CSV table of C-alpha atoms in Angstrom, one decimal:
chain,number,residue,atom,x,y,z
A,1,MET,CA,0.0,0.0,0.0
A,2,LYS,CA,1.6,3.2,-1.2
A,3,ILE,CA,1.3,6.6,0.5
A,4,GLY,CA,2.4,9.8,-1.2
A,5,ILE,CA,3.5,12.9,0.6
A,6,VAL,CA,3.8,16.2,-1.4
A,7,GLY,CA,5.9,18.6,0.6
A,8,SER,CA,9.0,17.4,2.5
A,9,GLY,CA,9.3,20.1,5.1
A,10,LEU,CA,9.0,19.6,8.8
A,11,VAL,CA,5.3,18.5,8.7
A,12,GLY,CA,5.6,16.2,5.7
A,13,SER,CA,8.8,14.5,6.9
A,14,THR,CA,7.5,14.1,10.4
A,15,ALA,CA,4.3,12.6,9.1
A,16,ALA,CA,6.4,10.1,7.1
A,17,TYR,CA,8.4,9.3,10.2
A,18,ALA,CA,5.2,8.7,12.2
A,19,LEU,CA,3.9,6.4,9.5
A,20,VAL,CA,7.1,4.3,9.6
A,21,MET,CA,7.2,4.1,13.4
A,22,GLN,CA,3.6,2.8,13.4
A,23,GLY,CA,4.0,0.6,10.4
A,24,ILE,CA,1.2,2.2,8.3
A,25,GLY,CA,1.5,1.3,4.7
A,26,ARG,CA,4.3,-0.4,2.9
A,27,ARG,CA,5.8,2.3,0.7
A,28,ILE,CA,6.1,6.1,1.2
A,29,VAL,CA,7.1,8.4,-1.6
A,30,LEU,CA,8.2,12.0,-0.8
A,31,VAL,CA,7.7,14.6,-3.5
A,32,ASP,CA,9.0,18.2,-3.2
A,33,LEU,CA,10.0,21.0,-5.5
A,34,ASN,CA,13.3,20.9,-3.5
A,35,GLU,CA,14.4,17.4,-4.8
A,36,ALA,CA,17.5,17.4,-2.7
A,37,ARG,CA,15.5,18.0,0.5
A,38,ALA,CA,13.1,15.2,-0.4
A,39,ARG,CA,16.0,12.7,-1.0
A,40,ALA,CA,17.7,13.7,2.2
A,41,GLU,CA,14.5,13.3,4.3
A,42,ALA,CA,13.7,10.0,2.6
A,43,ASP,CA,17.1,8.6,3.3
A,44,ASP,CA,17.1,9.7,6.9
A,45,ILE,CA,13.7,8.2,7.5
A,46,LEU,CA,14.6,5.0,5.7
A,47,HIS,CA,17.5,4.5,8.1
A,48,ALA,CA,15.0,4.3,10.9
A,49,VAL,CA,13.2,1.4,9.3
A,50,PRO,CA,15.3,-1.4,10.9
A,51,PHE,CA,14.2,-0.1,14.3
A,52,ALA,CA,10.5,0.0,13.3
A,53,HIS,CA,8.5,-1.8,10.6
A,54,PRO,CA,9.4,-3.0,7.1
A,55,MET,CA,8.8,-0.1,4.8
A,56,GLN,CA,10.1,1.3,1.5
A,57,VAL,CA,10.8,5.1,1.8
A,58,SER,CA,12.0,7.1,-1.2
A,59,ALA,CA,11.9,10.4,-2.9
A,60,GLY,CA,10.3,10.7,-6.3
A,61,SER,CA,8.4,12.8,-8.8
A,62,TYR,CA,4.6,13.2,-9.3
A,63,GLY,CA,4.8,10.2,-11.6
A,64,ASP,CA,5.9,8.1,-8.7
A,65,LEU,CA,2.6,8.8,-6.9
A,66,ALA,CA,0.9,6.4,-9.3
A,67,GLY,CA,-1.0,3.7,-7.4
A,68,SER,CA,-1.1,5.7,-4.1
A,69,ARG,CA,-4.0,4.9,-1.8
A,70,VAL,CA,-3.6,8.2,0.0
A,71,VAL,CA,-1.6,11.4,-0.8
A,72,ILE,CA,-0.9,13.8,2.0
A,73,ILE,CA,-0.4,17.5,0.9
A,74,THR,CA,1.8,19.7,3.1
A,75,ALA,CA,3.1,21.8,0.3
A,76,GLY,CA,2.9,25.6,0.6
A,77,VAL,CA,4.8,28.9,0.9
A,78,SER,CA,5.8,30.8,4.1
A,79,GLN,CA,4.5,34.2,4.9
A,80,ARG,CA,6.8,37.1,3.8
A,81,PRO,CA,7.5,40.1,6.0
A,82,GLY,CA,4.7,42.6,5.7
A,83,GLU,CA,2.5,40.1,3.8
A,84,THR,CA,-1.2,40.0,4.7
A,85,ARG,CA,-3.0,36.7,5.4
A,86,LEU,CA,-5.0,37.1,2.2
A,87,GLN,CA,-1.8,37.6,0.1
A,88,LEU,CA,-0.3,34.5,1.7
A,89,LEU,CA,-3.5,32.6,0.9
A,90,GLU,CA,-3.4,33.8,-2.7
A,91,ARG,CA,0.1,32.4,-3.2
A,92,ASN,CA,-0.8,29.1,-1.5
A,93,ALA,CA,-3.9,28.9,-3.7
A,94,ALA,CA,-1.6,29.3,-6.7
A,95,VAL,CA,0.6,26.5,-5.5
A,96,PHE,CA,-2.4,24.2,-5.0
A,97,ARG,CA,-3.7,25.0,-8.5
A,98,GLN,CA,-0.5,23.4,-9.8
A,99,VAL,CA,-0.1,20.6,-7.2
A,100,VAL,CA,-3.6,19.1,-7.0
A,101,PRO,CA,-3.9,18.4,-10.8
A,102,GLN,CA,-0.4,16.9,-10.9
A,103,ILE,CA,-1.4,14.5,-8.1
A,104,LEU,CA,-4.7,13.5,-9.6
A,105,ASN,CA,-3.2,13.1,-13.1
A,106,ASN,CA,-0.9,10.4,-11.7
A,107,ALA,CA,-2.9,9.0,-8.8
A,108,PRO,CA,-6.6,9.5,-9.8
A,109,GLU,CA,-7.9,7.1,-7.2
A,110,ALA,CA,-6.0,8.6,-4.3
A,111,LEU,CA,-7.7,10.1,-1.3
A,112,LEU,CA,-6.3,13.5,-0.5
A,113,VAL,CA,-5.4,14.6,3.0
A,114,VAL,CA,-4.6,18.3,3.4
A,115,ALA,CA,-2.4,19.7,6.1
A,116,THR,CA,-1.3,23.1,4.7
A,117,ASN,CA,-2.6,26.0,6.7
A,118,PRO,CA,-5.0,27.6,6.9
A,119,VAL,CA,-6.2,24.1,6.5
A,120,ASP,CA,-10.0,24.8,6.4
A,121,VAL,CA,-9.5,27.2,3.4
A,122,MET,CA,-6.9,25.0,1.7
A,123,THR,CA,-9.1,21.9,2.0
A,124,HIS,CA,-12.0,23.9,0.5
A,125,LEU,CA,-9.8,24.9,-2.4
A,126,THR,CA,-8.4,21.4,-2.9
A,127,ALA,CA,-11.9,19.9,-3.1
A,128,HIS,CA,-12.8,22.6,-5.7
A,129,TYR,CA,-9.7,21.7,-7.8
A,130,ALA,CA,-10.3,18.0,-7.4
A,131,ALA,CA,-13.9,18.2,-8.5
A,132,GLU,CA,-12.6,19.0,-12.0
A,133,PHE,CA,-11.2,15.5,-12.0
A,134,GLY,CA,-14.5,14.0,-10.8
A,135,VAL,CA,-13.2,13.5,-7.3
A,136,PRO,CA,-16.1,13.8,-4.7
A,137,SER,CA,-15.5,16.1,-1.8
A,138,THR,CA,-15.8,13.1,0.6
A,139,ARG,CA,-12.3,12.0,-0.7
A,140,VAL,CA,-10.8,15.3,0.3
A,141,ILE,CA,-10.0,15.5,4.0
A,142,GLY,CA,-8.3,18.3,5.9
A,143,SER,CA,-6.5,17.5,9.2
A,144,GLY,CA,-8.8,20.2,10.6
A,145,THR,CA,-9.1,20.2,14.4
A,146,THR,CA,-7.9,16.6,14.9
A,147,LEU,CA,-4.8,17.9,16.7
A,148,ASP,CA,-6.8,20.5,18.7
A,149,THR,CA,-9.2,17.7,19.9
A,150,ALA,CA,-6.2,15.7,20.9
A,151,ARG,CA,-4.8,18.7,22.8
A,152,PHE,CA,-8.1,19.2,24.6
A,153,ARG,CA,-8.4,15.5,25.6
A,154,THR,CA,-4.8,15.4,26.7
A,155,LEU,CA,-5.1,18.4,29.0
A,156,LEU,CA,-8.4,17.2,30.5
A,157,GLY,CA,-6.8,13.7,31.0
A,158,ALA,CA,-3.8,15.3,32.8
A,159,HIS,CA,-6.0,17.3,35.1
A,160,PHE,CA,-8.2,14.3,36.0
A,161,GLY,CA,-5.4,11.7,36.1
A,162,VAL,CA,-7.2,9.7,33.4
A,163,ASP,CA,-5.8,8.2,30.1
A,164,PRO,CA,-6.9,10.7,27.4
A,165,HIS,CA,-8.1,7.7,25.4
A,166,HIS,CA,-11.0,7.6,27.8
A,167,VAL,CA,-11.7,11.4,27.7
A,168,HIS,CA,-14.2,12.5,25.0
A,169,GLY,CA,-14.7,16.0,23.9
A,170,TYR,CA,-14.4,17.8,20.5
A,171,VAL,CA,-12.9,20.9,19.2
A,172,VAL,CA,-14.9,22.1,16.2
A,173,GLY,CA,-15.0,25.0,13.7
A,174,GLU,CA,-11.9,26.7,12.4
A,175,HIS,CA,-8.4,25.2,13.1
A,176,GLY,CA,-7.4,28.5,14.6
A,177,ASP,CA,-8.4,31.3,17.0
A,178,SER,CA,-12.2,30.9,16.5
A,179,GLU,CA,-12.3,27.2,17.2
A,180,VAL,CA,-14.9,26.0,19.6
A,181,LEU,CA,-14.3,23.7,22.6
A,182,THR,CA,-17.5,21.7,23.2
A,183,TRP,CA,-17.4,21.8,27.0
A,184,SER,CA,-21.1,20.8,27.2
A,185,LEU,CA,-20.3,17.5,25.6
A,186,VAL,CA,-17.2,16.5,27.6
A,187,ALA,CA,-17.4,13.0,29.1
A,188,VAL,CA,-14.9,10.9,31.0
A,189,GLY,CA,-15.4,7.2,30.7
A,190,GLY,CA,-19.0,7.8,29.5
A,191,THR,CA,-19.7,10.0,32.5
A,192,SER,CA,-20.5,13.7,32.0
A,193,LEU,CA,-17.9,16.2,33.2
A,194,GLU,CA,-20.1,17.5,36.0
A,195,ASP,CA,-20.9,14.0,37.3
A,196,PHE,CA,-17.3,12.8,37.0
A,197,CYS,CA,-16.1,15.8,39.1
A,198,ARG,CA,-18.8,15.1,41.7
A,199,LEU,CA,-18.1,11.4,41.9
A,200,THR,CA,-14.3,11.8,42.2
A,201,ASP,CA,-14.4,15.0,44.3
A,202,ILE,CA,-11.9,16.6,41.8
A,203,CYS,CA,-12.1,20.4,41.6
A,204,PHE,CA,-12.9,21.8,38.2
A,205,ASP,CA,-13.6,25.5,38.5
A,206,GLU,CA,-14.0,28.3,36.0
A,207,GLU,CA,-10.3,29.3,36.3
A,208,THR,CA,-9.2,25.7,35.4
A,209,ARG,CA,-11.6,25.6,32.5
A,210,GLN,CA,-10.3,29.0,31.2
A,211,THR,CA,-6.7,27.8,31.6
A,212,ILE,CA,-7.3,24.6,29.5
A,213,ASP,CA,-9.3,26.6,26.9
A,214,GLU,CA,-6.4,29.0,26.5
A,215,ARG,CA,-3.8,26.3,26.3
A,216,VAL,CA,-5.7,24.5,23.6
A,217,ARG,CA,-6.5,27.6,21.6
A,218,LYS,CA,-3.0,29.1,21.9
A,219,ALA,CA,-1.0,25.9,21.8
A,220,ALA,CA,0.5,26.5,18.3
A,221,TYR,CA,1.5,30.1,19.3
A,222,ASN,CA,3.4,28.9,22.4
A,223,ILE,CA,5.2,26.1,20.5
A,224,ILE,CA,6.2,28.3,17.7
A,225,ALA,CA,7.5,31.0,20.1
A,226,GLY,CA,9.7,28.3,21.7
A,227,LYS,CA,10.9,26.3,18.7
A,228,GLY,CA,9.8,28.0,15.5
A,229,ALA,CA,7.3,25.5,14.2
A,230,THR,CA,4.8,22.7,15.2
A,231,TYR,CA,5.2,19.3,13.5
A,232,TYR,CA,5.2,16.4,15.9
A,233,GLY,CA,1.6,16.7,16.9
A,234,VAL,CA,0.3,17.3,13.4
A,235,GLY,CA,2.6,14.6,12.1
A,236,GLY,CA,0.9,12.2,14.5
A,237,ALA,CA,-2.5,13.4,13.6
A,238,LEU,CA,-1.8,12.8,9.9
A,239,ALA,CA,-0.6,9.3,10.6
A,240,ARG,CA,-3.8,8.6,12.5
A,241,ILE,CA,-6.0,9.8,9.6
A,242,VAL,CA,-4.1,7.8,7.1
A,243,ASP,CA,-4.3,4.7,9.3
A,244,VAL,CA,-8.1,5.1,9.6
A,245,VAL,CA,-8.4,5.3,5.8
A,246,MET,CA,-5.9,2.5,4.9
A,247,HIS,CA,-7.6,0.1,7.3
A,248,ASP,CA,-11.2,1.3,6.9
A,249,GLN,CA,-11.4,1.7,10.7
A,250,ARG,CA,-14.5,3.8,10.6
A,251,ALA,CA,-13.3,6.1,13.3
A,252,ILE,CA,-14.8,9.4,14.5
A,253,LEU,CA,-12.3,12.2,13.7
A,254,THR,CA,-12.7,16.0,13.8
A,255,VAL,CA,-11.4,16.5,10.3
A,256,CYS,CA,-12.6,19.1,7.9
A,257,THR,CA,-14.3,18.5,4.6
A,258,PRO,CA,-16.7,20.7,2.5
A,259,LEU,CA,-20.3,20.8,3.8
A,260,PRO,CA,-23.5,22.2,2.3
A,261,ALA,CA,-24.1,24.4,5.3
A,262,ILE,CA,-23.3,25.1,8.9
A,263,ALA,CA,-26.3,26.9,10.5
A,264,ASP,CA,-26.5,30.2,8.4
A,265,VAL,CA,-23.3,29.7,6.5
A,266,LYS,CA,-23.6,27.9,3.1
A,267,ASP,CA,-20.9,25.9,1.2
A,268,ILE,CA,-18.3,25.9,3.9
A,269,THR,CA,-15.4,23.8,5.1
A,270,VAL,CA,-15.0,23.5,8.9
A,271,SER,CA,-14.2,20.7,11.3
A,272,LEU,CA,-16.9,18.6,12.8
A,273,PRO,CA,-16.9,15.0,14.1
A,274,HIS,CA,-17.0,12.8,11.0
A,275,LEU,CA,-17.2,9.1,10.5
A,276,VAL,CA,-14.1,8.3,8.4
A,277,GLY,CA,-13.2,5.1,6.6
A,278,GLY,CA,-11.7,3.6,3.5
A,279,ASP,CA,-13.7,5.8,1.2
A,280,GLY,CA,-13.1,9.0,3.1
A,281,VAL,CA,-15.8,10.9,4.9
A,282,LEU,CA,-18.7,8.6,5.3
A,283,ALA,CA,-21.0,10.7,7.5
A,284,THR,CA,-21.1,13.9,9.6
A,285,LEU,CA,-22.3,13.6,13.2
A,286,PRO,CA,-24.7,16.3,14.4
A,287,LEU,CA,-23.7,17.8,17.8
A,288,ALA,CA,-26.1,18.8,20.5
A,289,LEU,CA,-24.3,22.0,21.3
A,290,ASN,CA,-25.6,24.5,23.8
A,291,GLU,CA,-26.7,27.9,22.6
A,292,ASP,CA,-23.3,29.7,23.2
A,293,GLU,CA,-21.4,26.9,21.4
A,294,ALA,CA,-23.7,26.8,18.5
A,295,ALA,CA,-23.4,30.6,18.1
A,296,ALA,CA,-19.6,30.4,18.3
A,297,LEU,CA,-19.5,27.6,15.6
A,298,ASN,CA,-21.7,29.7,13.3
A,299,ALA,CA,-19.3,32.7,13.8
A,300,SER,CA,-16.3,30.5,13.1
A,301,ALA,CA,-17.8,29.2,9.9
A,302,GLN,CA,-18.7,32.7,8.8
A,303,LEU,CA,-15.1,33.8,9.4
A,304,ILE,CA,-13.8,31.1,7.1
A,305,ARG,CA,-16.5,31.8,4.5
A,306,ASP,CA,-15.5,35.5,4.5
A,307,VAL,CA,-11.9,34.5,3.7
A,308,ILE,CA,-13.0,32.1,0.9
A,309,ASP,CA,-15.2,34.9,-0.6
A,310,ALA,CA,-12.3,37.3,-0.4
A,311,LEU,CA,-10.1,34.8,-2.2
A,312,GLU,CA,-12.7,34.3,-4.9
A,313,THR,CA,-13.1,38.0,-5.4
A,314,SER,CA,-9.4,38.5,-5.7
A,315,ASP,CA,-9.1,35.6,-8.2
A,316,THR,CA,-11.9,37.1,-10.3
A,317,ALA,CA,-10.3,40.5,-10.3
A,318,ASP,CA,-6.9,39.0,-11.4
A,319,LYS,CA,-8.7,37.5,-14.4
């Protein structure tokens, strides 16, 4: 089973390493405009294979993506000094207009997993470009808030002294500042947050809640301030998504994919809990959010829609 990764920077190479460490797939192909970087990363990761699982790891061209079951896209450009967010998006959109067709010309059956930020918008654009090749939007998945949800559960688990695998709670909406932590739905071992605190006599006051909310929402800022970039967490998230697809695990993941509507916002891509399997997104799970959370999700979706509209307006003006 072949997995392609387009973009061999920190995120792409870390995702490849995570796949090798977990034994997901049998062959990984790294493709990058910087061919020397792709070869170096492939060789370095290949040398870890004897300590992990049998795997072929190599660098290649778009032609080498042929037969890929999944292609992860981490390609993109960095923000220039003085450049606006919209200008950065315009340049990344131009990159994806080149990248997505080259992937699908060579691997038409591949499921696309997008990690390039802002991932909600880039996933929306990828689905648009892929549709020209007859690829349904259900086969275009963004990493979305998969990592944010993991951060949420990890911090809750640490506070309560519980394995985060047994803590359930979702982060939905934008993968960014407007994301929504669904506090009203948090459960520990199937027990509501309020009941669990009462049963265990563990204090969980508003200050603790605000601290966790802030640490989840600002996690990337804090990591970037300390080391310049985030890649381990998202690399692990990408490996998890690919594992679910490759083995048709039918797991619930907070990925992002195009949706007809979120409340008042039409034709939008945001993260919600989705049932994910071998064919991509199989279903979207409705959430019984409280009034404040529902309003926040609607506002988050509108923020993303405004950016997409601005991009479309800019693209039309350029033509």
